[in-house]
Amino acid sequence: MSEIVFYNTRTREKAKFEPIEPGRVGIYTCGPTVYGPSHIGNLRSQLVPDLLKRFLRSEGFEVTHVVNITDVGHLVSDSDEGEDKMELAAQRTGQTAAEIAEKYTALWHEDRRMLNCQPLEENPKATDHIQEQIDLAKTLEERGYLYQLEDGVYFDISKFPRYTELAKLDLEGQGAVQRIEKVEGKRHAADFGIWKFAAEGVKRLQEWDSPWGRGFPGWHLECSAMSSKYLGERIDIHTGGIDLATVHHTNELAQSECAFGVEPWVNVWIHNEFLDFGGEKMSKSVGNVKELKDLVERGIDPLAFRYFVLQAHYRQQQTYNEEAMEAAARGYQRLVKAAIALRDVEAAGDPDVQAPYRKRFRDALADDLNAPQALAVTWEVARSDALAPADQRDLLLAFDEVLGLDLANAVVAEEVGELDPRIDALVAERETARKNKDFATSDRIRDALAAEGITILDSPEGPRWSRG
Ligand code: AMP
Ligand code: ZN
């Protein structure tokens, strides 16, 4: 067995993976800011750690995966400018920040469920952990890392020489190193807010008392406070989209290494590249968001999107467009068809025959999570003339524990339908009845089909049906 190696953003190298505690792995992933729906790029940043978790579990590790919910403090600029995204959404919609957070947290869970992501061990909300954030800030203050300005309490990055390490920041190159000596200004442009005061005369929906004054925590603080609560003061793996490395993760790291007195705080930083929309920035604030439900409305199985994501290595930018998505949907359907054809095989497989395939599959993932390579081995098995059907079945189901494509249960609606003209005719008859508002007939046909275990799905392309 080859050893497990992951690329670590901080060292810019691949290295052997060894958990802090033998047999157990803690993973922390930055979760959604719940002021709007997730777009499918955000969801790539959820699918990558889910694959990582499934793979580590298949290797026998006990995994604790923590993903936070950001429901306060994330300002529009990602750093210290602009308004809080939650407050802004509340002003726009007339709902409270809590109502908005609840709505989009539920939607995010629904997206994760549709994508067959494994349940999380912990899913803490920032607003449920205000005290933990204040305690962390107090520790930083006692250790001399903070200073106070009129609008908030800031972290002084000059006190932490490793500040630029994670993202290889070139602060001097940006001409940002000159100190701003004025009391009301930040000492360094990159100093970041730990606790922000509510602006004069502004009543925020979300504000709390603190030793420094009434206000709210800076966005970065929540991840240091909640990760240490649920995973301890050192973490095996921290994941997130690559954009988070320069500001959010750099600041999380500074806070944590200074407050906990550890180095490194995180053993492996795993950052996935973006899903690219052909040069167009997909953003909730711009309003050109493509959500998972948009794909589902076009008749695309959410798991076909999971399959799409698996086709690229996580450190590659992946371009999303309609053709590429449709090609992936066809690929996924073919794989499901292959799995369906093996479902009734009763013979037992031969572990000795399967061993070399299992090894190649896991070695691909052990090499910095090479999902495209693992998918290639999966296809080799699905297409193989040399393997017995029982071995194909065993291998596909074992691989799918890690891929998460639900090959054991998935159906291919249209294609199964094409195989049965009688049912096609009944579905068409029901559709005609519905169009003529003859609901008695359409309901009767639907119930008769249901009795045979057939479900009709209405889609923009017309009705489709599936067994089970
Ligand atoms: P947000 O909800 O905007 O805070 O983002 C949540 C996660 O999505 C973060 O890990 C981001 O890095 C990630 N993310 C944002 N846009 C994309 C994208 N186009 N592709 C992949 N990940 C993204
Ligand atoms: Zn975070």
Short mmCIF file of C-alpha atoms and ligand atoms in Angstrom, two decimals:
data_model
loop_
_atom_site.label_atom_id
_atom_site.label_comp_id
_atom_site.label_asym_id
_atom_site.label_seq_id
_atom_site.Cartn_x
_atom_site.Cartn_y
_atom_site.Cartn_z
CA MET A 1 0.00 0.00 0.00
CA SER A 2 1.33 3.40 -0.89
CA GLU A 3 1.26 5.97 1.90
CA ILE A 4 -1.39 8.69 1.94
CA VAL A 5 -0.01 12.01 0.76
CA PHE A 6 -1.76 15.37 0.59
CA TYR A 7 -0.62 18.70 -0.79
CA ASN A 8 -0.38 21.29 1.97
CA THR A 9 -0.96 24.91 0.92
CA ARG A 10 1.25 26.19 3.74
CA THR A 11 4.37 24.21 2.77
CA ARG A 12 3.56 24.07 -0.96
CA GLU A 13 4.51 20.39 -0.88
CA LYS A 14 2.95 16.98 -0.80
CA ALA A 15 3.72 15.13 2.41
CA LYS A 16 2.78 11.89 4.10
CA PHE A 17 -0.44 12.26 6.06
CA GLU A 18 -0.27 11.34 9.73
CA PRO A 19 -3.06 12.28 12.12
CA ILE A 20 -2.22 13.94 15.43
CA GLU A 21 -3.97 11.11 17.25
CA PRO A 22 -3.49 7.67 15.66
CA GLY A 23 -6.62 6.38 13.95
CA ARG A 24 -8.61 9.63 14.29
CA VAL A 25 -8.86 12.60 11.97
CA GLY A 26 -10.43 15.99 12.59
CA ILE A 27 -11.46 18.04 9.56
CA TYR A 28 -12.65 21.64 9.70
CA THR A 29 -14.33 23.18 6.65
CA CYS A 30 -15.46 26.79 6.35
CA GLY A 31 -19.17 26.70 5.71
CA PRO A 32 -21.67 28.99 4.03
CA THR A 33 -22.53 32.57 4.89
CA VAL A 34 -26.27 32.05 5.07
CA TYR A 35 -27.59 35.27 3.55
CA GLY A 36 -28.52 33.64 0.24
CA PRO A 37 -28.55 30.30 -1.58
CA SER A 38 -25.32 28.44 -2.32
CA HIS A 39 -24.21 28.38 -5.94
CA ILE A 40 -22.74 25.26 -7.45
CA GLY A 41 -19.21 26.69 -7.01
CA ASN A 42 -19.78 26.87 -3.25
CA LEU A 43 -21.00 23.29 -3.44
CA ARG A 44 -17.74 22.14 -5.02
CA SER A 45 -16.13 23.40 -1.80
CA GLN A 46 -18.45 21.05 0.12
CA LEU A 47 -18.00 18.05 -2.17
CA VAL A 48 -14.21 18.06 -1.92
CA PRO A 49 -14.08 17.61 1.87
CA ASP A 50 -16.90 15.04 1.64
CA LEU A 51 -14.75 12.97 -0.72
CA LEU A 52 -11.79 13.43 1.62
CA LYS A 53 -13.87 12.27 4.59
CA ARG A 54 -15.24 9.23 2.73
CA PHE A 55 -11.75 8.26 1.60
CA LEU A 56 -10.25 8.57 5.10
CA ARG A 57 -13.12 6.50 6.49
CA SER A 58 -12.49 3.82 3.86
CA GLU A 59 -8.91 3.75 5.13
CA GLY A 60 -10.20 2.94 8.61
CA PHE A 61 -9.90 6.38 10.24
CA GLU A 62 -12.54 7.67 12.58
CA VAL A 63 -13.35 11.10 11.14
CA THR A 64 -14.90 14.09 12.87
CA HIS A 65 -15.97 16.68 10.32
CA VAL A 66 -16.95 20.14 11.50
CA VAL A 67 -18.49 22.70 9.14
CA ASN A 68 -19.57 26.04 10.55
CA ILE A 69 -22.51 28.24 9.63
CA THR A 70 -21.57 31.93 9.31
CA ASP A 71 -24.62 33.87 10.41
CA VAL A 72 -22.95 37.07 11.59
CA GLY A 73 -19.88 39.22 10.97
CA HIS A 74 -19.04 38.42 7.33
CA LEU A 75 -18.63 41.85 5.79
CA VAL A 76 -19.22 42.51 2.11
CA SER A 77 -15.51 42.97 1.33
CA ASP A 78 -14.36 39.75 3.12
CA SER A 79 -12.03 41.91 5.21
CA ASP A 80 -13.02 44.88 7.33
CA GLU A 81 -15.01 47.09 5.02
CA GLY A 82 -18.60 47.29 4.04
CA GLU A 83 -21.67 46.12 5.81
CA ASP A 84 -22.42 42.77 7.36
CA LYS A 85 -23.95 40.52 4.67
CA MET A 86 -26.62 39.25 7.05
CA GLU A 87 -27.71 42.74 8.11
CA LEU A 88 -27.81 43.85 4.49
CA ALA A 89 -30.02 40.91 3.50
CA ALA A 90 -32.32 41.73 6.40
CA GLN A 91 -32.66 45.35 5.24
CA ARG A 92 -33.34 44.18 1.70
CA THR A 93 -36.01 41.61 2.55
CA GLY A 94 -37.60 42.99 5.69
CA GLN A 95 -36.95 39.71 7.44
CA THR A 96 -34.82 39.32 10.55
CA ALA A 97 -31.24 38.08 10.27
CA ALA A 98 -32.29 34.96 12.19
CA GLU A 99 -35.12 34.20 9.73
CA ILE A 100 -32.79 34.60 6.78
CA ALA A 101 -30.14 32.43 8.41
CA GLU A 102 -32.66 29.71 9.15
CA LYS A 103 -34.03 29.71 5.61
CA TYR A 104 -30.66 29.45 3.88
CA THR A 105 -29.18 27.02 6.40
CA ALA A 106 -32.09 24.66 5.65
CA LEU A 107 -31.52 25.11 1.90
CA TRP A 108 -27.82 24.35 2.32
CA HIS A 109 -28.63 21.14 4.19
CA GLU A 110 -31.04 20.19 1.42
CA ASP A 111 -28.30 20.76 -1.20
CA ARG A 112 -25.89 18.60 0.79
CA ARG A 113 -28.51 15.88 1.13
CA MET A 114 -29.22 15.89 -2.60
CA LEU A 115 -25.49 15.63 -3.25
CA ASN A 116 -25.27 12.62 -0.94
CA CYS A 117 -22.81 14.34 1.40
CA GLN A 118 -22.31 12.43 4.63
CA PRO A 119 -23.86 13.87 7.79
CA LEU A 120 -21.63 16.25 9.73
CA GLU A 121 -20.47 15.46 13.23
CA GLU A 122 -20.78 19.14 14.19
CA ASN A 123 -22.37 22.08 12.39
CA PRO A 124 -21.95 25.02 14.77
CA LYS A 125 -23.39 28.47 14.18
CA ALA A 126 -21.36 31.59 14.86
CA THR A 127 -24.20 33.24 16.79
CA ASP A 128 -24.39 30.27 19.17
CA HIS A 129 -20.70 30.75 20.04
CA ILE A 130 -20.39 34.43 20.91
CA GLN A 131 -18.99 33.70 24.39
CA GLU A 132 -16.32 31.36 22.99
CA GLN A 133 -15.30 34.10 20.55
CA ILE A 134 -15.11 36.70 23.31
CA ASP A 135 -13.00 34.32 25.43
CA LEU A 136 -10.60 33.78 22.55
CA ALA A 137 -10.34 37.53 21.98
CA LYS A 138 -9.59 38.03 25.70
CA THR A 139 -6.72 35.53 25.47
CA LEU A 140 -5.32 37.39 22.46
CA GLU A 141 -5.63 40.67 24.33
CA GLU A 142 -3.84 39.28 27.41
CA ARG A 143 -1.05 38.11 25.17
CA GLY A 144 -0.65 41.56 23.68
CA TYR A 145 -1.87 40.93 20.13
CA LEU A 146 -4.77 43.39 20.05
CA TYR A 147 -5.26 47.13 19.97
CA GLN A 148 -8.42 49.15 20.08
CA LEU A 149 -9.66 51.82 17.69
CA GLU A 150 -12.85 53.80 17.61
CA ASP A 151 -14.71 51.27 15.49
CA GLY A 152 -13.36 48.05 16.92
CA VAL A 153 -10.59 45.88 18.33
CA TYR A 154 -7.88 44.82 15.88
CA PHE A 155 -5.23 42.14 15.60
CA ASP A 156 -1.73 43.56 15.17
CA ILE A 157 -0.11 41.42 12.49
CA SER A 158 3.36 42.85 13.19
CA LYS A 159 3.34 40.80 16.41
CA PHE A 160 3.09 37.59 14.40
CA PRO A 161 6.05 37.14 12.04
CA ARG A 162 4.57 34.03 10.38
CA TYR A 163 1.54 36.04 9.21
CA THR A 164 2.41 35.84 5.50
CA GLU A 165 3.37 32.15 5.46
CA LEU A 166 0.15 30.39 4.49
CA ALA A 167 -0.66 32.44 1.41
CA LYS A 168 2.94 33.57 0.68
CA LEU A 169 1.69 37.13 0.98
CA ASP A 170 3.94 39.88 -0.24
CA LEU A 171 2.81 42.70 2.01
CA GLU A 172 5.81 44.89 1.26
CA GLY A 173 5.34 44.44 -2.48
CA GLN A 174 1.86 45.84 -2.16
CA GLY A 175 3.35 48.89 -0.49
CA ALA A 176 1.16 48.20 2.47
CA VAL A 177 3.78 47.93 5.14
CA GLN A 178 4.04 51.61 6.12
CA ARG A 179 2.58 52.11 9.53
CA ILE A 180 -0.35 54.44 9.80
CA GLU A 181 0.53 56.15 13.06
CA LYS A 182 -2.75 57.95 13.52
CA VAL A 183 -4.65 56.58 16.49
CA GLU A 184 -7.89 56.29 14.56
CA GLY A 185 -6.32 54.27 11.73
CA LYS A 186 -5.15 50.71 11.55
CA ARG A 187 -1.40 50.27 12.15
CA HIS A 188 -1.18 48.03 9.13
CA ALA A 189 -3.59 47.66 6.26
CA ALA A 190 -3.76 43.91 6.88
CA ASP A 191 -4.60 44.22 10.61
CA PHE A 192 -8.02 42.71 10.96
CA GLY A 193 -11.10 43.18 13.12
CA ILE A 194 -11.53 40.84 16.07
CA TRP A 195 -14.51 42.65 17.56
CA LYS A 196 -16.37 45.45 15.78
CA PHE A 197 -18.54 48.05 17.43
CA ALA A 198 -21.97 48.81 16.07
CA ALA A 199 -21.73 52.15 14.24
CA GLU A 200 -22.84 55.28 16.08
CA GLY A 201 -26.62 55.57 16.05
CA VAL A 202 -27.12 52.31 14.15
CA LYS A 203 -29.16 49.60 15.79
CA ARG A 204 -27.98 46.28 14.46
CA LEU A 205 -30.17 43.19 14.56
CA GLN A 206 -27.23 41.20 15.83
CA GLU A 207 -25.12 42.73 18.58
CA TRP A 208 -23.79 41.60 21.92
CA ASP A 209 -22.05 43.03 24.97
CA SER A 210 -18.33 42.42 25.30
CA PRO A 211 -15.50 43.67 27.55
CA TRP A 212 -14.70 46.22 24.80
CA GLY A 213 -18.22 47.42 24.10
CA ARG A 214 -21.39 46.39 22.33
CA GLY A 215 -20.88 44.98 18.88
CA PHE A 216 -20.21 41.78 16.97
CA PRO A 217 -17.30 39.44 16.29
CA GLY A 218 -15.09 39.72 13.21
CA TRP A 219 -15.76 36.97 10.69
CA HIS A 220 -12.45 35.12 11.16
CA LEU A 221 -12.81 34.73 14.90
CA GLU A 222 -15.66 32.23 14.73
CA CYS A 223 -13.63 29.57 12.92
CA SER A 224 -10.78 29.69 15.47
CA ALA A 225 -13.24 29.59 18.38
CA MET A 226 -15.49 26.83 17.06
CA SER A 227 -12.78 24.61 15.60
CA SER A 228 -10.94 24.56 18.94
CA LYS A 229 -14.16 23.82 20.80
CA TYR A 230 -15.00 20.80 18.65
CA LEU A 231 -11.62 19.57 17.42
CA GLY A 232 -9.10 20.82 19.96
CA GLU A 233 -6.34 23.39 19.68
CA ARG A 234 -4.63 21.60 16.83
CA ILE A 235 -6.37 20.34 13.71
CA ASP A 236 -5.40 17.61 11.27
CA ILE A 237 -6.97 19.07 8.13
CA HIS A 238 -8.57 22.42 7.33
CA THR A 239 -10.33 22.83 3.98
CA GLY A 240 -11.97 25.61 2.00
CA GLY A 241 -12.00 27.26 -1.41
CA ILE A 242 -8.66 28.70 -2.55
CA ASP A 243 -9.89 32.29 -2.26
CA LEU A 244 -10.06 31.91 1.51
CA ALA A 245 -6.30 31.37 1.89
CA THR A 246 -5.21 35.00 1.55
CA VAL A 247 -7.44 36.70 4.09
CA HIS A 248 -9.79 34.46 6.04
CA HIS A 249 -7.48 31.49 6.62
CA THR A 250 -4.41 33.67 7.09
CA ASN A 251 -6.28 35.47 9.86
CA GLU A 252 -7.71 32.29 11.40
CA LEU A 253 -4.19 30.91 11.52
CA ALA A 254 -2.74 34.05 13.14
CA GLN A 255 -5.44 34.11 15.83
CA SER A 256 -5.14 30.42 16.58
CA GLU A 257 -1.36 30.09 16.68
CA CYS A 258 -1.16 33.17 18.90
CA ALA A 259 -4.01 32.26 21.25
CA PHE A 260 -3.25 28.55 21.59
CA GLY A 261 0.55 28.82 21.40
CA VAL A 262 0.78 26.09 18.76
CA GLU A 263 2.68 25.70 15.50
CA PRO A 264 1.36 24.51 13.20
CA TRP A 265 -2.26 25.01 14.22
CA VAL A 266 -3.34 23.02 11.15
CA ASN A 267 -1.29 20.07 9.90
CA VAL A 268 -2.62 20.09 6.33
CA TRP A 269 -4.34 22.97 4.57
CA ILE A 270 -6.35 21.59 1.67
CA HIS A 271 -7.67 24.28 -0.66
CA ASN A 272 -9.78 23.42 -3.67
CA GLU A 273 -9.70 25.49 -6.82
CA PHE A 274 -12.75 27.28 -8.09
CA LEU A 275 -15.52 26.15 -10.32
CA ASP A 276 -15.10 28.61 -13.13
CA PHE A 277 -18.04 29.98 -15.08
CA GLY A 278 -16.16 31.06 -18.18
CA GLY A 279 -14.80 34.29 -16.75
CA GLU A 280 -18.06 35.30 -15.12
CA LYS A 281 -17.82 35.61 -11.35
CA MET A 282 -20.67 33.71 -9.80
CA SER A 283 -21.73 35.76 -6.84
CA LYS A 284 -24.77 36.07 -4.65
CA SER A 285 -24.42 39.85 -4.66
CA VAL A 286 -24.20 40.07 -8.48
CA GLY A 287 -27.29 37.89 -8.73
CA ASN A 288 -26.13 35.51 -11.50
CA VAL A 289 -26.18 32.55 -9.19
CA LYS A 290 -26.53 29.04 -10.56
CA GLU A 291 -27.97 26.82 -7.89
CA LEU A 292 -28.31 23.07 -7.68
CA LYS A 293 -32.07 23.45 -7.99
CA ASP A 294 -31.58 25.13 -11.40
CA LEU A 295 -29.91 21.94 -12.60
CA VAL A 296 -32.61 19.75 -11.08
CA GLU A 297 -35.29 21.84 -12.82
CA ARG A 298 -33.57 21.03 -16.11
CA GLY A 299 -33.88 17.33 -15.33
CA ILE A 300 -30.26 16.89 -14.22
CA ASP A 301 -29.74 14.52 -11.34
CA PRO A 302 -27.90 16.27 -8.47
CA LEU A 303 -25.58 13.29 -8.34
CA ALA A 304 -24.62 13.98 -11.94
CA PHE A 305 -23.22 17.25 -10.58
CA ARG A 306 -21.30 15.25 -7.98
CA TYR A 307 -19.97 13.11 -10.83
CA PHE A 308 -19.06 16.28 -12.76
CA VAL A 309 -17.00 17.54 -9.80
CA LEU A 310 -15.22 14.18 -9.46
CA GLN A 311 -14.01 14.49 -13.05
CA ALA A 312 -11.48 17.19 -12.10
CA HIS A 313 -8.68 17.07 -9.56
CA TYR A 314 -9.58 19.38 -6.67
CA ARG A 315 -6.50 21.56 -7.30
CA GLN A 316 -7.51 22.17 -10.91
CA GLN A 317 -9.83 24.94 -11.88
CA GLN A 318 -12.87 23.34 -13.42
CA THR A 319 -14.91 25.09 -16.07
CA TYR A 320 -18.64 24.82 -15.84
CA ASN A 321 -20.83 25.17 -18.90
CA GLU A 322 -24.02 23.54 -20.10
CA GLU A 323 -22.32 21.15 -22.54
CA ALA A 324 -19.81 19.93 -19.98
CA MET A 325 -22.61 19.41 -17.45
CA GLU A 326 -24.73 17.51 -19.94
CA ALA A 327 -21.80 15.32 -20.96
CA ALA A 328 -21.22 14.52 -17.28
CA ALA A 329 -24.93 13.75 -16.83
CA ARG A 330 -24.73 11.26 -19.71
CA GLY A 331 -21.57 9.74 -18.23
CA TYR A 332 -23.26 9.38 -14.87
CA GLN A 333 -26.32 7.76 -16.45
CA ARG A 334 -24.13 5.23 -18.25
CA LEU A 335 -22.39 4.34 -15.00
CA VAL A 336 -25.71 3.95 -13.23
CA LYS A 337 -26.94 1.72 -16.07
CA ALA A 338 -23.88 -0.47 -15.71
CA ALA A 339 -24.55 -0.74 -11.96
CA ILE A 340 -28.24 -1.52 -12.51
CA ALA A 341 -27.34 -4.36 -14.89
CA LEU A 342 -25.31 -5.95 -12.08
CA ARG A 343 -27.92 -5.65 -9.33
CA ASP A 344 -29.46 -9.07 -9.82
CA VAL A 345 -26.18 -10.97 -9.95
CA GLU A 346 -26.30 -13.53 -7.17
CA ALA A 347 -22.89 -15.19 -7.42
CA ALA A 348 -20.17 -14.36 -4.88
CA GLY A 349 -17.12 -12.39 -6.00
CA ASP A 350 -13.48 -13.40 -5.70
CA PRO A 351 -11.47 -11.15 -3.35
CA ASP A 352 -8.17 -12.17 -4.96
CA VAL A 353 -9.35 -11.06 -8.38
CA GLN A 354 -10.67 -7.78 -6.96
CA ALA A 355 -7.59 -6.89 -4.89
CA PRO A 356 -5.50 -5.24 -7.63
CA TYR A 357 -8.44 -3.03 -8.70
CA ARG A 358 -9.15 -2.00 -5.12
CA LYS A 359 -5.49 -1.14 -4.69
CA ARG A 360 -5.36 1.02 -7.81
CA PHE A 361 -8.53 2.82 -6.82
CA ARG A 362 -7.33 3.64 -3.29
CA ASP A 363 -3.79 4.46 -4.44
CA ALA A 364 -5.26 7.10 -6.77
CA LEU A 365 -7.04 8.77 -3.86
CA ALA A 366 -4.08 8.25 -1.53
CA ASP A 367 -2.09 10.39 -3.95
CA ASP A 368 -3.54 13.77 -3.01
CA LEU A 369 -7.13 12.73 -3.66
CA ASN A 370 -6.86 12.03 -7.37
CA ALA A 371 -10.57 11.58 -8.09
CA PRO A 372 -10.32 11.58 -11.92
CA GLN A 373 -7.88 8.66 -11.68
CA ALA A 374 -10.18 6.82 -9.26
CA LEU A 375 -13.07 7.42 -11.66
CA ALA A 376 -10.97 5.96 -14.50
CA VAL A 377 -10.47 2.75 -12.49
CA THR A 378 -14.22 2.69 -11.79
CA TRP A 379 -14.95 2.88 -15.51
CA GLU A 380 -12.38 0.20 -16.28
CA VAL A 381 -14.26 -2.11 -13.92
CA ALA A 382 -17.69 -1.14 -15.26
CA ARG A 383 -16.62 -1.82 -18.84
CA SER A 384 -14.44 -4.86 -18.22
CA ASP A 385 -15.00 -8.04 -20.25
CA ALA A 386 -12.40 -9.86 -18.19
CA LEU A 387 -14.05 -9.46 -14.79
CA ALA A 388 -16.93 -11.67 -13.68
CA PRO A 389 -20.18 -9.74 -13.05
CA ALA A 390 -20.01 -10.55 -9.34
CA ASP A 391 -16.56 -8.95 -9.10
CA GLN A 392 -17.71 -5.94 -11.11
CA ARG A 393 -20.65 -5.51 -8.74
CA ASP A 394 -18.55 -5.86 -5.58
CA LEU A 395 -15.95 -3.41 -6.86
CA LEU A 396 -18.43 -0.78 -8.04
CA LEU A 397 -20.29 -0.85 -4.74
CA ALA A 398 -17.05 -0.65 -2.75
CA PHE A 399 -15.76 2.26 -4.85
CA ASP A 400 -19.07 4.01 -4.48
CA GLU A 401 -18.69 4.12 -0.69
CA VAL A 402 -16.01 6.69 -1.46
CA LEU A 403 -17.41 8.30 -4.62
CA GLY A 404 -20.88 8.73 -3.12
CA LEU A 405 -22.76 8.36 -6.41
CA ASP A 406 -25.45 6.12 -4.92
CA LEU A 407 -24.86 3.38 -7.48
CA ALA A 408 -26.74 0.88 -5.31
CA ASN A 409 -30.07 2.71 -5.60
CA ALA A 410 -29.89 5.20 -8.46
CA VAL A 411 -32.33 4.91 -11.35
CA VAL A 412 -32.08 6.16 -14.90
CA ALA A 413 -35.56 7.48 -15.41
CA GLU A 414 -35.84 8.08 -19.16
CA GLU A 415 -33.82 5.11 -20.24
CA VAL A 416 -35.67 2.64 -18.04
CA GLY A 417 -38.87 4.13 -19.44
CA GLU A 418 -37.83 3.52 -23.04
CA LEU A 419 -37.63 -0.17 -22.30
CA ASP A 420 -41.36 -0.43 -21.54
CA PRO A 421 -43.76 0.88 -24.21
CA ARG A 422 -46.81 -0.13 -22.15
CA ILE A 423 -45.82 2.18 -19.30
CA ASP A 424 -44.79 4.93 -21.72
CA ALA A 425 -48.29 4.75 -23.21
CA LEU A 426 -49.93 4.95 -19.77
CA VAL A 427 -47.77 7.92 -18.77
CA ALA A 428 -48.68 9.67 -22.05
CA GLU A 429 -52.38 8.94 -21.48
CA ARG A 430 -52.17 10.42 -17.98
CA GLU A 431 -50.48 13.51 -19.37
CA THR A 432 -53.24 14.01 -21.93
CA ALA A 433 -55.87 13.59 -19.22
CA ARG A 434 -54.10 16.16 -17.06
CA LYS A 435 -53.94 18.66 -19.92
CA ASN A 436 -57.68 18.16 -20.44
CA LYS A 437 -58.22 18.70 -16.71
CA ASP A 438 -59.63 15.17 -16.45
CA PHE A 439 -58.06 14.65 -13.04
CA ALA A 440 -60.15 11.58 -12.23
CA THR A 441 -58.50 9.72 -15.11
CA SER A 442 -55.04 11.09 -14.52
CA ASP A 443 -55.17 10.18 -10.82
CA ARG A 444 -56.48 6.71 -11.60
CA ILE A 445 -53.56 6.04 -13.96
CA ARG A 446 -51.06 7.48 -11.50
CA ASP A 447 -52.43 5.23 -8.72
CA ALA A 448 -52.40 2.16 -10.96
CA LEU A 449 -48.75 2.82 -11.84
CA ALA A 450 -47.91 3.47 -8.19
CA ALA A 451 -49.35 0.05 -7.36
CA GLU A 452 -46.72 -1.40 -9.73
CA GLY A 453 -44.03 0.58 -7.93
CA ILE A 454 -43.70 3.23 -10.65
CA THR A 455 -43.23 6.87 -9.81
CA ILE A 456 -43.95 9.64 -12.31
CA LEU A 457 -41.69 12.66 -12.16
CA ASP A 458 -42.83 15.85 -13.80
CA SER A 459 -39.94 17.71 -15.44
CA PRO A 460 -39.70 20.64 -17.87
CA GLU A 461 -39.06 18.09 -20.65
CA GLY A 462 -42.36 16.37 -19.85
CA PRO A 463 -43.14 13.50 -17.52
CA ARG A 464 -40.53 10.84 -16.81
CA TRP A 465 -40.95 7.71 -14.78
CA SER A 466 -38.88 5.36 -12.69
CA ARG A 467 -39.27 2.13 -10.80
CA GLY A 468 -38.99 2.24 -7.02
P1 AMP B 1 -19.27 31.87 0.91
O1 AMP B 1 -20.63 31.31 1.21
O2 AMP B 1 -19.27 32.88 -0.17
O3 AMP B 1 -18.57 32.34 2.17
O4 AMP B 1 -18.37 30.69 0.33
C1 AMP B 1 -18.37 29.41 0.87
C2 AMP B 1 -17.28 28.56 0.24
O5 AMP B 1 -17.42 28.51 -1.19
C3 AMP B 1 -15.85 29.03 0.47
O6 AMP B 1 -15.05 27.88 0.77
C4 AMP B 1 -15.44 29.63 -0.85
O7 AMP B 1 -14.05 29.53 -1.03
C5 AMP B 1 -16.17 28.72 -1.80
N1 AMP B 1 -16.38 29.25 -3.16
C6 AMP B 1 -16.92 30.46 -3.54
N2 AMP B 1 -17.00 30.54 -4.89
C7 AMP B 1 -16.54 29.37 -5.39
C8 AMP B 1 -16.37 28.81 -6.71
N3 AMP B 1 -16.73 29.49 -7.82
N4 AMP B 1 -15.85 27.56 -6.82
C9 AMP B 1 -15.50 26.86 -5.72
N5 AMP B 1 -15.64 27.30 -4.46
C10 AMP B 1 -16.15 28.53 -4.28
ZN ZN B 2 -13.37 29.82 8.31
#
